[in-house]
Amino acid sequence: MTLLKAESLSIQFGGLKAVDKVSLEIEKGQLFGLIGPNGAGKTTFFNLLTGVYKPTEGKLFFDGQEITNVPTVSRSHLGIRRTFQNIRLFKGLTVLENALIAFDQNMSYSLFDSFLKSSKFHLQEKEAYDKALKLLTLFKLDLNKNDKASDLSYGAQRKLEIIRTLMSDPQLILLDEPAAGMNHSETAQLMDLIKKVRDDFKLTILLIEHDMKLVMGLCEQIAVLDHGNKIAQGRPDEVSRDPQVIEAYLGPDLDSGVTT
Amino acid sequence: MKNFKLPLLTYIVLLVLGLILQFSFNAYIQILILQILMYSIASMSLNLVNGFTGQFSLGHAGFMAVGAYTSAFLSQTFPAFLETTHLFGFFIFSLIAGLIASFFGYLVGLPSLRLKGDYLAIVTLGFGEILRVFLLNIEPLGAARGISGIIPYPELGFLDRFWVSFAYVSFWFLVCLVFLWRITRGRYGRQFMSVREDEVAALSLGLSTTQIKVSSFVIASFFAGVAGSLYAHLISIITPTVFGFMMSVNIVVMVVLGGMGSFSGSIIAAAFMTVMPEVLRSLQSVTGIDLRMILFSLSLILIMIFKPHGLLGEHELPYFLKKMRRKKV
């Protein structure tokens, strides 16, 4: 079953077609990778999916529902959550608070419930706390729950960002270059983590990355962008053998025998 | 009711304290005490906007003016109502003052909270000034003369005017403190702080940042309006110039001095800012020259050098009490 479907999605900035008629279908439960060399339009495409940009052409469907014009805020309510390439945690707040905020859309008590400390207030706060603690424990961050988010190590901050996406039981999470700035062992840990998250939470994950190793080892389906166009899609082994992909990454094949 | 045990107990203690104050201090000190409570309400509510939500507003005195004029105008128009209902009438007037101020807060906040930092400060500053000039020119509201002879709080038997005023003002003080304290310790507090920390991230988590900012602004304006209403009946005379730029700045200084995000800090700072100039006034008779404002400003500068995050930083008083107790053990 298709969860996310892009139909010839395009966006034009002045004379530049940053994303040109890209169509994609992501199946439920898939780990989908979107790769491409620098300037291929990955991040722009990502911003179209999250609603930061409005496409100039094309349509976007989520779970059978058109969401082309749904603003960013509401996409989270539909079950799409994202992380940021340059980690955006609430740095001055504690690890626990960071997780709790992400549960807010599941809470409904009013200002006056808060003032009166009604049973609804206690019930929902406890629910949020339990959920946050469960996730923090799962990711081994429970001992740091009262630390400031900015005091966490780089890898732990990434983890916390992923926890934040998971708090509201999303259907699809979009990871924007999760391995950016990580060393090899950290990247390897992250790969395990992403896989575990997908399996444990039965999620669909789209990740954008230019670390080929991460994507090849992790994703079941890969699409390759170059100059705003989708030039290939398929399983990792298919994609890595695709001559167009090789050309995009390594330049034109001048003397044969160049492989990745 | 069981959730209000502590506030109620505190109120009873305050009422008894009021009795002690009534018999042990002169009118000059008594009015200072009432002013401290009134300014605490103003600075705590501004702390919600400036400290918790991270939006720099410089127009708080404008909302106080709205509340003060509303309450004063109502009491001049319906004096009979106040006479028959006693404090309840004042309560209704304060409530209306707060609601009208929060309506103004909504009108100002909705368009201007899209701006950030300095720009928001300029717009809110502009609001305060526009309101001041507007009031200066409205004849039914006294124009430049303002409104004088505003009905003060009544006496009740052997309880004099001070005690009744104290009881009434500290009631609002507690309502404001408990309300702000509790809403900032739950989902709404987290919403406000998430806007302060990172708006883009907040949006991605499905939080409507505009709505959050506006509601923080509206709540703050409500209490500013209430504080204005208290001011009107305590001082008995209001003019447009009282609620000018300087008062807004004073309240911002209270928030920064006490610590952004610390309500108890705001209260301490409000007390400091009210008492300090008066204490220094007596110095004048000794030295013969008016060093008051120089020393006052100097003390503010020194505090900001040694305590750049304000007296209490972002923590509340209980945090420090706990810390001290731990040190002793």
mmCIF file with all atom_site columns, C-alpha atoms in Angstrom, chain A residues 1-139:
data_model
loop_
_atom_site.group_PDB
_atom_site.id
_atom_site.type_symbol
_atom_site.label_atom_id
_atom_site.label_alt_id
_atom_site.label_comp_id
_atom_site.label_asym_id
_atom_site.label_entity_id
_atom_site.label_seq_id
_atom_site.pdbx_PDB_ins_code
_atom_site.Cartn_x
_atom_site.Cartn_y
_atom_site.Cartn_z
_atom_site.occupancy
_atom_site.B_iso_or_equiv
_atom_site.pdbx_formal_charge
_atom_site.auth_seq_id
_atom_site.auth_comp_id
_atom_site.auth_asym_id
_atom_site.auth_atom_id
_atom_site.pdbx_PDB_model_num
ATOM 1   C CA . MET A 1 1   ? 0.000  0.000  0.000   1.00 0.00 ? 1   MET A CA 1
ATOM 2   C CA . THR A 1 2   ? 1.302  3.428  -0.930  1.00 0.00 ? 2   THR A CA 1
ATOM 3   C CA . LEU A 1 3   ? 1.745  5.830  1.957   1.00 0.00 ? 3   LEU A CA 1
ATOM 4   C CA . LEU A 1 4   ? 3.335  8.813  0.269   1.00 0.00 ? 4   LEU A CA 1
ATOM 5   C CA . LYS A 1 5   ? 2.928  9.609  -3.370  1.00 0.00 ? 5   LYS A CA 1
ATOM 6   C CA . ALA A 1 6   ? 4.448  12.498 -5.267  1.00 0.00 ? 6   ALA A CA 1
ATOM 7   C CA . GLU A 1 7   ? 3.022  13.173 -8.702  1.00 0.00 ? 7   GLU A CA 1
ATOM 8   C CA . SER A 1 8   ? 5.377  15.059 -11.009 1.00 0.00 ? 8   SER A CA 1
ATOM 9   C CA . LEU A 1 9   ? 6.309  17.445 -8.234  1.00 0.00 ? 9   LEU A CA 1
ATOM 10  C CA . SER A 1 10  ? 8.147  20.549 -9.434  1.00 0.00 ? 10  SER A CA 1
ATOM 11  C CA . ILE A 1 11  ? 9.334  23.767 -7.967  1.00 0.00 ? 11  ILE A CA 1
ATOM 12  C CA . GLN A 1 12  ? 10.877 26.634 -9.792  1.00 0.00 ? 12  GLN A CA 1
ATOM 13  C CA . PHE A 1 13  ? 12.882 29.476 -8.287  1.00 0.00 ? 13  PHE A CA 1
ATOM 14  C CA . GLY A 1 14  ? 13.012 32.156 -10.974 1.00 0.00 ? 14  GLY A CA 1
ATOM 15  C CA . GLY A 1 15  ? 14.632 30.447 -13.932 1.00 0.00 ? 15  GLY A CA 1
ATOM 16  C CA . LEU A 1 16  ? 15.933 27.508 -11.937 1.00 0.00 ? 16  LEU A CA 1
ATOM 17  C CA . LYS A 1 17  ? 13.980 24.299 -11.798 1.00 0.00 ? 17  LYS A CA 1
ATOM 18  C CA . ALA A 1 18  ? 15.254 22.952 -8.492  1.00 0.00 ? 18  ALA A CA 1
ATOM 19  C CA . VAL A 1 19  ? 12.965 19.950 -8.619  1.00 0.00 ? 19  VAL A CA 1
ATOM 20  C CA . ASP A 1 20  ? 11.637 18.935 -12.006 1.00 0.00 ? 20  ASP A CA 1
ATOM 21  C CA . LYS A 1 21  ? 8.652  16.608 -12.301 1.00 0.00 ? 21  LYS A CA 1
ATOM 22  C CA . VAL A 1 22  ? 9.731  14.114 -9.686  1.00 0.00 ? 22  VAL A CA 1
ATOM 23  C CA . SER A 1 23  ? 7.318  11.256 -9.074  1.00 0.00 ? 23  SER A CA 1
ATOM 24  C CA . LEU A 1 24  ? 7.772  8.904  -6.184  1.00 0.00 ? 24  LEU A CA 1
ATOM 25  C CA . GLU A 1 25  ? 5.804  6.267  -4.367  1.00 0.00 ? 25  GLU A CA 1
ATOM 26  C CA . ILE A 1 26  ? 6.752  5.136  -0.925  1.00 0.00 ? 26  ILE A CA 1
ATOM 27  C CA . GLU A 1 27  ? 5.189  1.953  0.361   1.00 0.00 ? 27  GLU A CA 1
ATOM 28  C CA . LYS A 1 28  ? 4.000  1.573  3.919   1.00 0.00 ? 28  LYS A CA 1
ATOM 29  C CA . GLY A 1 29  ? 6.759  0.172  6.102   1.00 0.00 ? 29  GLY A CA 1
ATOM 30  C CA . GLN A 1 30  ? 9.478  0.929  3.624   1.00 0.00 ? 30  GLN A CA 1
ATOM 31  C CA . LEU A 1 31  ? 12.888 2.358  4.384   1.00 0.00 ? 31  LEU A CA 1
ATOM 32  C CA . PHE A 1 32  ? 13.291 4.674  1.468   1.00 0.00 ? 32  PHE A CA 1
ATOM 33  C CA . GLY A 1 33  ? 16.472 6.514  0.627   1.00 0.00 ? 33  GLY A CA 1
ATOM 34  C CA . LEU A 1 34  ? 16.767 9.622  -1.472  1.00 0.00 ? 34  LEU A CA 1
ATOM 35  C CA . ILE A 1 35  ? 20.275 10.331 -2.653  1.00 0.00 ? 35  ILE A CA 1
ATOM 36  C CA . GLY A 1 36  ? 22.033 12.537 -5.104  1.00 0.00 ? 36  GLY A CA 1
ATOM 37  C CA . PRO A 1 37  ? 25.162 14.610 -5.432  1.00 0.00 ? 37  PRO A CA 1
ATOM 38  C CA . ASN A 1 38  ? 25.386 18.072 -3.903  1.00 0.00 ? 38  ASN A CA 1
ATOM 39  C CA . GLY A 1 39  ? 22.928 20.494 -5.434  1.00 0.00 ? 39  GLY A CA 1
ATOM 40  C CA . ALA A 1 40  ? 20.756 17.728 -6.857  1.00 0.00 ? 40  ALA A CA 1
ATOM 41  C CA . GLY A 1 41  ? 17.629 19.142 -5.210  1.00 0.00 ? 41  GLY A CA 1
ATOM 42  C CA . LYS A 1 42  ? 17.353 16.695 -2.317  1.00 0.00 ? 42  LYS A CA 1
ATOM 43  C CA . THR A 1 43  ? 16.779 19.263 0.370   1.00 0.00 ? 43  THR A CA 1
ATOM 44  C CA . THR A 1 44  ? 14.397 21.234 -1.813  1.00 0.00 ? 44  THR A CA 1
ATOM 45  C CA . PHE A 1 45  ? 12.421 18.057 -2.436  1.00 0.00 ? 45  PHE A CA 1
ATOM 46  C CA . PHE A 1 46  ? 12.460 17.394 1.297   1.00 0.00 ? 46  PHE A CA 1
ATOM 47  C CA . ASN A 1 47  ? 11.106 20.871 1.937   1.00 0.00 ? 47  ASN A CA 1
ATOM 48  C CA . LEU A 1 48  ? 8.294  20.173 -0.503  1.00 0.00 ? 48  LEU A CA 1
ATOM 49  C CA . LEU A 1 49  ? 7.391  17.063 1.473   1.00 0.00 ? 49  LEU A CA 1
ATOM 50  C CA . THR A 1 50  ? 7.424  18.911 4.793   1.00 0.00 ? 50  THR A CA 1
ATOM 51  C CA . GLY A 1 51  ? 5.479  21.857 3.432   1.00 0.00 ? 51  GLY A CA 1
ATOM 52  C CA . VAL A 1 52  ? 8.180  24.484 3.805   1.00 0.00 ? 52  VAL A CA 1
ATOM 53  C CA . TYR A 1 53  ? 7.851  25.157 0.058   1.00 0.00 ? 53  TYR A CA 1
ATOM 54  C CA . LYS A 1 54  ? 4.717  24.958 -2.048  1.00 0.00 ? 54  LYS A CA 1
ATOM 55  C CA . PRO A 1 55  ? 5.255  23.121 -5.338  1.00 0.00 ? 55  PRO A CA 1
ATOM 56  C CA . THR A 1 56  ? 4.736  25.148 -8.492  1.00 0.00 ? 56  THR A CA 1
ATOM 57  C CA . GLU A 1 57  ? 3.438  22.034 -10.200 1.00 0.00 ? 57  GLU A CA 1
ATOM 58  C CA . GLY A 1 58  ? 2.374  18.535 -9.260  1.00 0.00 ? 58  GLY A CA 1
ATOM 59  C CA . LYS A 1 59  ? 0.555  16.939 -6.385  1.00 0.00 ? 59  LYS A CA 1
ATOM 60  C CA . LEU A 1 60  ? 1.411  15.252 -3.147  1.00 0.00 ? 60  LEU A CA 1
ATOM 61  C CA . PHE A 1 61  ? -0.655 12.511 -1.528  1.00 0.00 ? 61  PHE A CA 1
ATOM 62  C CA . PHE A 1 62  ? -0.341 11.069 1.952   1.00 0.00 ? 62  PHE A CA 1
ATOM 63  C CA . ASP A 1 63  ? -2.311 7.991  2.861   1.00 0.00 ? 63  ASP A CA 1
ATOM 64  C CA . GLY A 1 64  ? -4.626 8.572  -0.106  1.00 0.00 ? 64  GLY A CA 1
ATOM 65  C CA . GLN A 1 65  ? -5.332 12.169 0.850   1.00 0.00 ? 65  GLN A CA 1
ATOM 66  C CA . GLU A 1 66  ? -4.050 15.138 -1.092  1.00 0.00 ? 66  GLU A CA 1
ATOM 67  C CA . ILE A 1 67  ? -1.766 17.282 1.061   1.00 0.00 ? 67  ILE A CA 1
ATOM 68  C CA . THR A 1 68  ? -0.184 19.544 -1.560  1.00 0.00 ? 68  THR A CA 1
ATOM 69  C CA . ASN A 1 69  ? -1.436 22.681 0.162   1.00 0.00 ? 69  ASN A CA 1
ATOM 70  C CA . VAL A 1 70  ? -1.491 21.501 3.769   1.00 0.00 ? 70  VAL A CA 1
ATOM 71  C CA . PRO A 1 71  ? 0.754  23.756 5.893   1.00 0.00 ? 71  PRO A CA 1
ATOM 72  C CA . THR A 1 72  ? 3.726  22.408 7.860   1.00 0.00 ? 72  THR A CA 1
ATOM 73  C CA . VAL A 1 73  ? 1.978  22.540 11.227  1.00 0.00 ? 73  VAL A CA 1
ATOM 74  C CA . SER A 1 74  ? -0.901 20.355 10.104  1.00 0.00 ? 74  SER A CA 1
ATOM 75  C CA . ARG A 1 75  ? 1.350  17.790 8.459   1.00 0.00 ? 75  ARG A CA 1
ATOM 76  C CA . SER A 1 76  ? 2.581  16.828 11.900  1.00 0.00 ? 76  SER A CA 1
ATOM 77  C CA . HIS A 1 77  ? -1.013 16.238 12.949  1.00 0.00 ? 77  HIS A CA 1
ATOM 78  C CA . LEU A 1 78  ? -1.518 13.960 9.945   1.00 0.00 ? 78  LEU A CA 1
ATOM 79  C CA . GLY A 1 79  ? 1.371  11.811 11.103  1.00 0.00 ? 79  GLY A CA 1
ATOM 80  C CA . ILE A 1 80  ? 4.378  13.173 9.252   1.00 0.00 ? 80  ILE A CA 1
ATOM 81  C CA . ARG A 1 81  ? 7.312  14.155 11.420  1.00 0.00 ? 81  ARG A CA 1
ATOM 82  C CA . ARG A 1 82  ? 10.773 15.300 10.457  1.00 0.00 ? 82  ARG A CA 1
ATOM 83  C CA . THR A 1 83  ? 14.254 15.815 11.799  1.00 0.00 ? 83  THR A CA 1
ATOM 84  C CA . PHE A 1 84  ? 16.662 18.536 10.802  1.00 0.00 ? 84  PHE A CA 1
ATOM 85  C CA . GLN A 1 85  ? 20.032 18.347 9.120   1.00 0.00 ? 85  GLN A CA 1
ATOM 86  C CA . ASN A 1 86  ? 21.454 20.864 11.595  1.00 0.00 ? 86  ASN A CA 1
ATOM 87  C CA . ILE A 1 87  ? 19.897 19.472 14.766  1.00 0.00 ? 87  ILE A CA 1
ATOM 88  C CA . ARG A 1 88  ? 17.156 21.711 16.085  1.00 0.00 ? 88  ARG A CA 1
ATOM 89  C CA . LEU A 1 89  ? 16.465 20.734 19.651  1.00 0.00 ? 89  LEU A CA 1
ATOM 90  C CA . PHE A 1 90  ? 15.029 23.081 22.255  1.00 0.00 ? 90  PHE A CA 1
ATOM 91  C CA . LYS A 1 91  ? 18.515 23.598 23.606  1.00 0.00 ? 91  LYS A CA 1
ATOM 92  C CA . GLY A 1 92  ? 17.708 25.398 26.842  1.00 0.00 ? 92  GLY A CA 1
ATOM 93  C CA . LEU A 1 93  ? 15.158 22.805 27.939  1.00 0.00 ? 93  LEU A CA 1
ATOM 94  C CA . THR A 1 94  ? 15.792 19.429 29.492  1.00 0.00 ? 94  THR A CA 1
ATOM 95  C CA . VAL A 1 95  ? 15.904 16.197 27.559  1.00 0.00 ? 95  VAL A CA 1
ATOM 96  C CA . LEU A 1 96  ? 12.613 15.168 29.129  1.00 0.00 ? 96  LEU A CA 1
ATOM 97  C CA . GLU A 1 97  ? 10.927 18.459 28.240  1.00 0.00 ? 97  GLU A CA 1
ATOM 98  C CA . ASN A 1 98  ? 12.089 18.119 24.653  1.00 0.00 ? 98  ASN A CA 1
ATOM 99  C CA . ALA A 1 99  ? 10.348 14.770 24.455  1.00 0.00 ? 99  ALA A CA 1
ATOM 100 C CA . LEU A 1 100 ? 7.209  15.987 26.245  1.00 0.00 ? 100 LEU A CA 1
ATOM 101 C CA . ILE A 1 101 ? 6.705  18.928 23.875  1.00 0.00 ? 101 ILE A CA 1
ATOM 102 C CA . ALA A 1 102 ? 6.529  16.521 20.984  1.00 0.00 ? 102 ALA A CA 1
ATOM 103 C CA . PHE A 1 103 ? 3.529  14.846 22.600  1.00 0.00 ? 103 PHE A CA 1
ATOM 104 C CA . ASP A 1 104 ? 1.577  18.094 22.747  1.00 0.00 ? 104 ASP A CA 1
ATOM 105 C CA . GLN A 1 105 ? -0.634 17.397 19.746  1.00 0.00 ? 105 GLN A CA 1
ATOM 106 C CA . ASN A 1 106 ? -1.996 14.349 21.590  1.00 0.00 ? 106 ASN A CA 1
ATOM 107 C CA . MET A 1 107 ? -2.991 16.427 24.602  1.00 0.00 ? 107 MET A CA 1
ATOM 108 C CA . SER A 1 108 ? -6.228 18.321 24.912  1.00 0.00 ? 108 SER A CA 1
ATOM 109 C CA . TYR A 1 109 ? -6.462 19.827 28.398  1.00 0.00 ? 109 TYR A CA 1
ATOM 110 C CA . SER A 1 110 ? -7.151 23.544 28.540  1.00 0.00 ? 110 SER A CA 1
ATOM 111 C CA . LEU A 1 111 ? -5.479 26.448 30.329  1.00 0.00 ? 111 LEU A CA 1
ATOM 112 C CA . PHE A 1 112 ? -8.026 26.134 33.104  1.00 0.00 ? 112 PHE A CA 1
ATOM 113 C CA . ASP A 1 113 ? -7.406 22.428 33.553  1.00 0.00 ? 113 ASP A CA 1
ATOM 114 C CA . SER A 1 114 ? -3.838 23.482 34.060  1.00 0.00 ? 114 SER A CA 1
ATOM 115 C CA . PHE A 1 115 ? -4.817 26.185 36.548  1.00 0.00 ? 115 PHE A CA 1
ATOM 116 C CA . LEU A 1 116 ? -7.230 23.961 38.469  1.00 0.00 ? 116 LEU A CA 1
ATOM 117 C CA . LYS A 1 117 ? -4.911 20.951 38.233  1.00 0.00 ? 117 LYS A CA 1
ATOM 118 C CA . SER A 1 118 ? -7.915 18.889 37.171  1.00 0.00 ? 118 SER A CA 1
ATOM 119 C CA . SER A 1 119 ? -7.822 15.136 36.790  1.00 0.00 ? 119 SER A CA 1
ATOM 120 C CA . LYS A 1 120 ? -7.612 15.586 33.030  1.00 0.00 ? 120 LYS A CA 1
ATOM 121 C CA . PHE A 1 121 ? -4.408 17.550 33.545  1.00 0.00 ? 121 PHE A CA 1
ATOM 122 C CA . HIS A 1 122 ? -2.844 14.871 35.725  1.00 0.00 ? 122 HIS A CA 1
ATOM 123 C CA . LEU A 1 123 ? -3.984 12.048 33.465  1.00 0.00 ? 123 LEU A CA 1
ATOM 124 C CA . GLN A 1 124 ? -2.583 13.521 30.284  1.00 0.00 ? 124 GLN A CA 1
ATOM 125 C CA . GLU A 1 125 ? 0.620  14.732 31.897  1.00 0.00 ? 125 GLU A CA 1
ATOM 126 C CA . LYS A 1 126 ? 1.209  11.245 33.253  1.00 0.00 ? 126 LYS A CA 1
ATOM 127 C CA . GLU A 1 127 ? 0.485  9.708  29.873  1.00 0.00 ? 127 GLU A CA 1
ATOM 128 C CA . ALA A 1 128 ? 3.010  12.041 28.255  1.00 0.00 ? 128 ALA A CA 1
ATOM 129 C CA . TYR A 1 129 ? 5.580  11.368 30.958  1.00 0.00 ? 129 TYR A CA 1
ATOM 130 C CA . ASP A 1 130 ? 5.218  7.597  30.692  1.00 0.00 ? 130 ASP A CA 1
ATOM 131 C CA . LYS A 1 131 ? 5.534  7.703  26.949  1.00 0.00 ? 131 LYS A CA 1
ATOM 132 C CA . ALA A 1 132 ? 8.576  9.969  27.082  1.00 0.00 ? 132 ALA A CA 1
ATOM 133 C CA . LEU A 1 133 ? 10.268 7.820  29.692  1.00 0.00 ? 133 LEU A CA 1
ATOM 134 C CA . LYS A 1 134 ? 9.592  4.670  27.698  1.00 0.00 ? 134 LYS A CA 1
ATOM 135 C CA . LEU A 1 135 ? 11.209 6.126  24.618  1.00 0.00 ? 135 LEU A CA 1
ATOM 136 C CA . LEU A 1 136 ? 14.099 7.661  26.536  1.00 0.00 ? 136 LEU A CA 1
ATOM 137 C CA . THR A 1 137 ? 14.776 4.302  28.182  1.00 0.00 ? 137 THR A CA 1
ATOM 138 C CA . LEU A 1 138 ? 14.632 2.539  24.838  1.00 0.00 ? 138 LEU A CA 1
ATOM 139 C CA . PHE A 1 139 ? 17.239 4.911  23.464  1.00 0.00 ? 139 PHE A CA 1
#
